[in-house]
Tab-separated table of N, CA and C in Angstrom:
chain	number	residue	atom	x	y	z
A	147	MET	N	80.357	171.122	117.065
A	147	MET	CA	81.382	170.118	116.845
A	147	MET	C	82.723	170.816	116.642
A	148	LYS	N	83.745	170.144	117.039
A	148	LYS	CA	85.098	170.676	116.950
A	148	LYS	C	85.936	169.750	116.077
A	149	HIS	N	86.884	170.318	115.344
A	149	HIS	CA	87.769	169.533	114.484
A	149	HIS	C	89.061	169.186	115.212
A	150	TYR	N	89.494	167.947	115.018
A	150	TYR	CA	90.747	167.456	115.591
A	150	TYR	C	91.555	166.780	114.496
A	151	LEU	N	92.865	166.891	114.614
A	151	LEU	CA	93.776	166.223	113.701
A	151	LEU	C	94.369	165.014	114.420
A	152	LEU	N	94.214	163.844	113.806
A	152	LEU	CA	94.870	162.636	114.282
A	152	LEU	C	96.071	162.428	113.377
A	153	SER	N	97.263	162.578	113.922
A	153	SER	CA	98.494	162.440	113.147
A	153	SER	C	99.108	161.070	113.403
A	154	VAL	N	99.387	160.352	112.338
A	154	VAL	CA	100.004	159.037	112.438
A	154	VAL	C	101.515	159.223	112.406
A	155	MET	N	102.190	158.813	113.476
A	155	MET	CA	103.633	158.996	113.585
A	155	MET	C	104.331	157.714	113.125
A	156	GLN	N	104.929	157.782	111.949
A	156	GLN	CA	105.559	156.639	111.278
A	156	GLN	C	107.044	156.575	111.641
A	157	PRO	N	107.548	155.412	112.070
A	157	PRO	CA	108.982	155.321	112.331
A	157	PRO	C	109.778	155.280	111.024
A	158	VAL	N	110.966	155.864	111.049
A	158	VAL	CA	111.865	155.798	109.896
A	158	VAL	C	112.350	154.362	109.769
A	159	GLY	N	112.482	153.882	108.563
A	159	GLY	CA	112.984	152.530	108.348
A	159	GLY	C	112.108	151.762	107.384
A	160	GLU	N	112.372	150.489	107.293
A	160	GLU	CA	111.643	149.625	106.379
A	160	GLU	C	110.193	149.453	106.837
A	161	PRO	N	109.254	149.442	105.888
A	161	PRO	CA	107.860	149.194	106.263
A	161	PRO	C	107.678	147.732	106.661
A	162	PRO	N	106.549	147.426	107.278
A	162	PRO	CA	106.279	146.034	107.632
A	162	PRO	C	106.209	145.149	106.381
A	163	GLU	N	106.338	143.855	106.588
A	163	GLU	CA	106.192	142.896	105.495
A	163	GLU	C	104.812	143.058	104.864
A	164	PRO	N	104.685	142.745	103.560
A	164	PRO	CA	103.412	142.956	102.851
A	164	PRO	C	102.191	142.341	103.542
A	165	GLU	N	102.324	141.133	104.066
A	165	GLU	CA	101.158	140.507	104.699
A	165	GLU	C	100.772	141.214	105.994
A	166	VAL	N	101.752	141.757	106.701
A	166	VAL	CA	101.476	142.530	107.914
A	166	VAL	C	100.836	143.858	107.538
A	167	LEU	N	101.393	144.523	106.536
A	167	LEU	CA	100.858	145.806	106.088
A	167	LEU	C	99.426	145.654	105.562
A	168	GLU	N	99.150	144.560	104.870
A	168	GLU	CA	97.801	144.307	104.355
A	168	GLU	C	96.788	144.221	105.500
A	169	GLU	N	97.151	143.548	106.573
A	169	GLU	CA	96.258	143.434	107.736
A	169	GLU	C	96.060	144.800	108.393
A	170	ILE	N	97.136	145.574	108.522
A	170	ILE	CA	97.026	146.916	109.099
A	170	ILE	C	96.099	147.783	108.255
A	171	MET	N	96.272	147.759	106.952
A	171	MET	CA	95.438	148.588	106.070
A	171	MET	C	93.974	148.147	106.124
A	172	HIS	N	93.734	146.871	106.297
A	172	HIS	CA	92.360	146.369	106.455
A	172	HIS	C	91.734	146.984	107.718
A	173	ARG	N	92.506	147.004	108.814
A	173	ARG	CA	92.006	147.602	110.053
A	173	ARG	C	91.790	149.109	109.898
A	174	VAL	N	92.691	149.778	109.187
A	174	VAL	CA	92.548	151.226	108.965
A	174	VAL	C	91.290	151.506	108.146
A	175	GLU	N	91.019	150.715	107.128
A	175	GLU	CA	89.788	150.884	106.340
A	175	GLU	C	88.559	150.712	107.227
A	176	GLY	N	88.602	149.734	108.143
A	176	GLY	CA	87.501	149.547	109.086
A	176	GLY	C	87.340	150.741	110.009
A	177	PHE	N	88.457	151.289	110.473
A	177	PHE	CA	88.430	152.487	111.313
A	177	PHE	C	87.782	153.651	110.565
A	178	HIS	N	88.166	153.845	109.314
A	178	HIS	CA	87.575	154.919	108.509
A	178	HIS	C	86.076	154.690	108.311
A	179	ALA	N	85.665	153.447	108.119
A	179	ALA	CA	84.236	153.136	107.968
A	179	ALA	C	83.479	153.485	109.252
A	180	GLU	N	84.084	153.204	110.420
A	180	GLU	CA	83.461	153.557	111.700
A	180	GLU	C	83.305	155.073	111.823
A	181	LEU	N	84.337	155.816	111.421
A	181	LEU	CA	84.261	157.280	111.456
A	181	LEU	C	83.121	157.792	110.594
A	182	ARG	N	83.000	157.237	109.388
A	182	ARG	CA	81.925	157.662	108.479
A	182	ARG	C	80.550	157.349	109.077
A	183	ALA	N	80.404	156.150	109.625
A	183	ALA	CA	79.127	155.746	110.204
A	183	ALA	C	78.739	156.631	111.383
A	184	ALA	N	79.727	157.134	112.115
A	184	ALA	CA	79.481	158.006	113.264
A	184	ALA	C	79.377	159.477	112.873
A	185	ASP	N	79.480	159.769	111.585
A	185	ASP	CA	79.470	161.141	111.058
A	185	ASP	C	80.588	161.986	111.679
A	186	ALA	N	81.727	161.334	111.966
A	186	ALA	CA	82.897	162.034	112.502
A	186	ALA	C	83.974	162.215	111.440
A	187	TRP	N	83.825	161.581	110.301
A	187	TRP	CA	84.800	161.613	109.201
A	187	TRP	C	84.803	162.986	108.523
A	188	VAL	N	85.988	163.526	108.290
A	188	VAL	CA	86.158	164.707	107.456
A	188	VAL	C	87.095	164.369	106.302
A	189	PHE	N	88.285	163.857	106.632
A	189	PHE	CA	89.286	163.532	105.612
A	189	PHE	C	90.367	162.668	106.231
A	190	ALA	N	90.974	161.813	105.417
A	190	ALA	CA	92.142	161.047	105.865
A	190	ALA	C	93.003	160.727	104.654
A	191	GLY	N	94.293	160.582	104.890
A	191	GLY	CA	95.191	160.197	103.812
A	191	GLY	C	96.581	159.923	104.323
A	192	GLY	N	97.286	159.070	103.596
A	192	GLY	CA	98.667	158.753	103.906
A	192	GLY	C	99.605	159.683	103.156
A	193	LEU	N	100.810	159.813	103.660
A	193	LEU	CA	101.813	160.682	103.048
A	193	LEU	C	103.024	159.867	102.623
A	194	HIS	N	103.673	160.296	101.564
A	194	HIS	CA	104.945	159.695	101.179
A	194	HIS	C	105.987	160.039	102.239
A	195	GLY	N	107.107	159.351	102.231
A	195	GLY	CA	108.160	159.557	103.217
A	195	GLY	C	108.775	160.942	103.161
A	196	PRO	N	109.506	161.311	104.208
A	196	PRO	CA	110.074	162.656	104.298
A	196	PRO	C	111.101	162.956	103.207
A	197	GLU	N	111.672	161.932	102.595
A	197	GLU	CA	112.640	162.159	101.514
A	197	GLU	C	111.982	162.799	100.296
A	198	THR	N	110.651	162.780	100.227
A	198	THR	CA	109.935	163.387	99.094
A	198	THR	C	109.564	164.848	99.356
A	199	ALA	N	109.875	165.343	100.555
A	199	ALA	CA	109.471	166.693	100.948
A	199	ALA	C	110.298	167.775	100.258
A	200	THR	N	109.689	168.922	100.110
A	200	THR	CA	110.363	170.145	99.692
A	200	THR	C	110.019	171.218	100.716
A	201	VAL	N	111.021	171.880	101.263
A	201	VAL	CA	110.813	172.900	102.285
A	201	VAL	C	111.018	174.273	101.652
A	202	LEU	N	110.087	175.185	101.909
A	202	LEU	CA	110.152	176.559	101.413
A	202	LEU	C	110.301	177.488	102.610
A	203	ARG	N	111.318	178.367	102.559
A	203	ARG	CA	111.565	179.309	103.652
A	203	ARG	C	111.619	180.724	103.097
A	204	ALA	N	110.848	181.614	103.718
A	204	ALA	CA	110.877	183.015	103.326
A	204	ALA	C	112.224	183.602	103.704
A	205	GLY	N	112.802	184.372	102.802
A	205	GLY	CA	114.092	184.988	103.047
A	205	GLY	C	114.018	186.490	102.921
A	206	GLU	N	115.188	187.106	102.801
A	206	GLU	CA	115.305	188.556	102.673
A	206	GLU	C	114.707	189.030	101.351
A	207	GLY	N	114.096	190.172	101.381
A	207	GLY	CA	113.612	190.810	100.158
A	207	GLY	C	112.532	190.032	99.422
A	208	GLY	N	111.807	189.172	100.123
A	208	GLY	CA	110.734	188.426	99.487
A	208	GLY	C	111.179	187.154	98.792
A	209	ASP	N	112.478	186.871	98.807
A	209	ASP	CA	112.966	185.628	98.211
A	209	ASP	C	112.499	184.432	99.037
A	210	VAL	N	112.363	183.299	98.382
A	210	VAL	CA	111.993	182.065	99.060
A	210	VAL	C	113.055	181.018	98.736
A	211	LEU	N	113.658	180.463	99.785
A	211	LEU	CA	114.660	179.423	99.636
A	211	LEU	C	113.952	178.078	99.523
A	212	VAL	N	114.303	177.288	98.502
A	212	VAL	CA	113.720	175.969	98.275
A	212	VAL	C	114.778	174.917	98.580
A	213	THR	N	114.431	173.970	99.484
A	213	THR	CA	115.360	172.919	99.892
A	213	THR	C	114.678	171.567	99.750
A	214	ASP	N	115.355	170.603	99.138
A	214	ASP	CA	114.834	169.241	99.060
A	214	ASP	C	115.045	168.536	100.381
A	215	GLY	N	114.120	167.654	100.725
A	215	GLY	CA	114.258	166.833	101.920
A	215	GLY	C	113.412	167.343	103.064
A	216	PRO	N	113.408	166.626	104.163
A	216	PRO	CA	112.546	166.984	105.290
A	216	PRO	C	113.005	168.255	105.992
A	217	TYR	N	112.083	168.863	106.717
A	217	TYR	CA	112.372	170.062	107.493
A	217	TYR	C	113.372	169.744	108.600
A	218	THR	N	113.178	168.611	109.259
A	218	THR	CA	114.098	168.176	110.307
A	218	THR	C	114.362	166.686	110.171
A	219	GLU	N	115.492	166.250	110.681
A	219	GLU	CA	115.801	164.821	110.758
A	219	GLU	C	115.178	164.289	112.042
A	220	SER	N	114.597	163.109	111.975
A	220	SER	CA	113.921	162.566	113.132
A	220	SER	C	113.838	161.051	113.039
A	221	LYS	N	113.516	160.403	114.152
A	221	LYS	CA	113.301	158.962	114.167
A	221	LYS	C	111.893	158.614	113.701
A	222	GLU	N	111.010	159.609	113.715
A	222	GLU	CA	109.633	159.438	113.264
A	222	GLU	C	109.276	160.582	112.323
A	223	TYR	N	108.273	160.364	111.509
A	223	TYR	CA	107.777	161.422	110.642
A	223	TYR	C	106.269	161.297	110.505
A	224	LEU	N	105.643	162.342	110.018
A	224	LEU	CA	104.208	162.347	109.806
A	224	LEU	C	103.892	161.443	108.624
A	225	GLY	N	103.290	160.290	108.910
A	225	GLY	CA	103.024	159.304	107.867
A	225	GLY	C	101.622	159.376	107.296
A	226	GLY	N	100.720	160.017	108.014
A	226	GLY	CA	99.350	160.150	107.546
A	226	GLY	C	98.564	161.014	108.501
A	227	ILE	N	97.411	161.458	108.026
A	227	ILE	CA	96.555	162.305	108.847
A	227	ILE	C	95.107	161.852	108.724
A	228	CYS	N	94.356	162.179	109.753
A	228	CYS	CA	92.919	161.961	109.738
A	228	CYS	C	92.292	163.164	110.428
A	229	LEU	N	91.423	163.850	109.728
A	229	LEU	CA	90.723	165.003	110.279
A	229	LEU	C	89.325	164.551	110.670
A	230	ILE	N	88.974	164.786	111.948
A	230	ILE	CA	87.669	164.354	112.440
A	230	ILE	C	86.915	165.538	113.037
A	231	LYS	N	85.591	165.401	113.155
A	231	LYS	CA	84.771	166.396	113.855
A	231	LYS	C	83.972	165.660	114.917
A	232	VAL	N	84.193	166.075	116.157
A	232	VAL	CA	83.584	165.422	117.308
A	232	VAL	C	83.213	166.478	118.341
A	233	PRO	N	82.395	166.115	119.324
A	233	PRO	CA	81.951	167.120	120.298
A	233	PRO	C	83.043	167.688	121.194
A	234	ASP	N	84.037	166.844	121.567
A	234	ASP	CA	85.007	167.313	122.554
A	234	ASP	C	86.283	166.473	122.516
A	235	LEU	N	87.240	166.859	123.372
A	235	LEU	CA	88.525	166.171	123.425
A	235	LEU	C	88.373	164.704	123.816
A	236	ASP	N	87.465	164.402	124.732
A	236	ASP	CA	87.287	163.004	125.132
A	236	ASP	C	86.905	162.132	123.943
A	237	ALA	N	86.009	162.624	123.101
A	237	ALA	CA	85.609	161.875	121.908
A	237	ALA	C	86.782	161.751	120.939
A	238	ALA	N	87.557	162.830	120.791
A	238	ALA	CA	88.725	162.790	119.905
A	238	ALA	C	89.750	161.775	120.401
A	239	LEU	N	89.965	161.739	121.710
A	239	LEU	CA	90.909	160.769	122.271
A	239	LEU	C	90.415	159.337	122.087
A	240	ASP	N	89.109	159.130	122.182
A	240	ASP	CA	88.556	157.802	121.926
A	240	ASP	C	88.861	157.372	120.486
A	241	TRP	N	88.639	158.270	119.524
A	241	TRP	CA	88.960	157.949	118.125
A	241	TRP	C	90.468	157.763	117.938
A	242	GLY	N	91.264	158.549	118.668
A	242	GLY	CA	92.713	158.390	118.600
A	242	GLY	C	93.156	157.018	119.092
A	243	ARG	N	92.525	156.535	120.149
A	243	ARG	CA	92.831	155.191	120.660
A	243	ARG	C	92.508	154.132	119.598
A	244	ARG	N	91.369	154.296	118.955
A	244	ARG	CA	90.975	153.352	117.896
A	244	ARG	C	91.966	153.394	116.734
A	245	ALA	N	92.421	154.602	116.398
A	245	ALA	CA	93.410	154.745	115.317
A	245	ALA	C	94.725	154.074	115.692
A	246	ALA	N	95.147	154.225	116.946
A	246	ALA	CA	96.396	153.597	117.402
A	246	ALA	C	96.292	152.074	117.321
A	247	ARG	N	95.134	151.536	117.705
A	247	ARG	CA	94.958	150.081	117.602
A	247	ARG	C	94.958	149.632	116.152
A	248	ALA	N	94.322	150.403	115.275
A	248	ALA	CA	94.232	150.030	113.858
A	248	ALA	C	95.597	150.093	113.175
A	249	THR	N	96.356	151.141	113.442
A	249	THR	CA	97.625	151.350	112.737
A	249	THR	C	98.805	150.679	113.427
A	250	THR	N	98.678	150.404	114.716
A	250	THR	CA	99.755	149.937	115.593
A	250	THR	C	100.868	150.976	115.724
A	251	LEU	N	100.558	152.242	115.444
A	251	LEU	CA	101.534	153.332	115.512
A	251	LEU	C	101.053	154.403	116.481
A	252	PRO	N	101.970	155.246	116.975
A	252	PRO	CA	101.552	156.363	117.820
A	252	PRO	C	100.661	157.330	117.042
A	253	ILE	N	99.656	157.848	117.733
A	253	ILE	CA	98.726	158.816	117.153
A	253	ILE	C	98.766	160.072	118.016
A	254	GLU	N	99.015	161.207	117.382
A	254	GLU	CA	98.968	162.489	118.090
A	254	GLU	C	97.612	163.117	117.803
A	255	VAL	N	96.912	163.547	118.857
A	255	VAL	CA	95.588	164.160	118.737
A	255	VAL	C	95.726	165.637	119.069
A	256	ARG	N	95.306	166.498	118.125
A	256	ARG	CA	95.423	167.946	118.357
A	256	ARG	C	94.163	168.661	117.876
A	257	PRO	N	93.661	169.602	118.703
A	257	PRO	CA	92.502	170.398	118.289
A	257	PRO	C	92.936	171.537	117.358
A	258	PHE	N	92.011	171.959	116.517
A	258	PHE	CA	92.237	173.140	115.703
A	258	PHE	C	91.971	174.380	116.552
A	259	MET	N	92.709	175.437	116.289
A	259	MET	CA	92.562	176.689	117.028
A	259	MET	C	91.280	177.414	116.589
A	260	GLY	N	90.746	178.193	117.515
A	260	GLY	CA	89.643	179.078	117.187
A	260	GLY	C	88.289	178.425	117.099
A	261	GLU	N	88.153	177.221	117.617
A	261	GLU	CA	86.857	176.548	117.618
A	261	GLU	C	86.415	176.340	119.052
A	262	ALA	N	85.183	176.726	119.352
A	262	ALA	CA	84.653	176.532	120.689
A	262	ALA	C	84.232	175.081	120.868
A	263	ASP	N	84.378	174.571	122.094
A	263	ASP	CA	83.875	173.228	122.378
A	263	ASP	C	82.362	173.226	122.282
A	264	GLY	N	81.847	172.061	121.882
A	264	GLY	CA	80.402	171.888	121.843
A	264	GLY	C	79.783	172.269	120.551
C-alpha cells in the first residue's frame, strides 16, 4: 500500500453560511466513515486559516527568523488534509474525487516519496 495526501484547497474569504457548512461537514464525516470502512483511513484534520501561521526560516549562523502570517499570499490556502493508504494512484484519485464531492472544494492528490507502488 502507498500513502497519499489529499489536500483541501480552501478559498480565502468568508466561510459558507452555517446551514451550508453543516451539510458539507455531514458529507465529510460520511467520507471519513467510508475511508475507515475501506481500511484506507490514516488521518484527517482541518486547519485554521493562514493568518494563524508562523513561518520559521533558517538564517546565517544557525539563527532562525520567526515571522507571523502565511508563507505566501494566495487566493487559496491549505484548509485541511487527509492521509490515506491505497494500492495505487487510481485508487487515490477515486478517493480524491469523493473528497471533492464531499467538500465542494478542490482536492490536490499527492503521493509520498520513497514508497513503491503495490
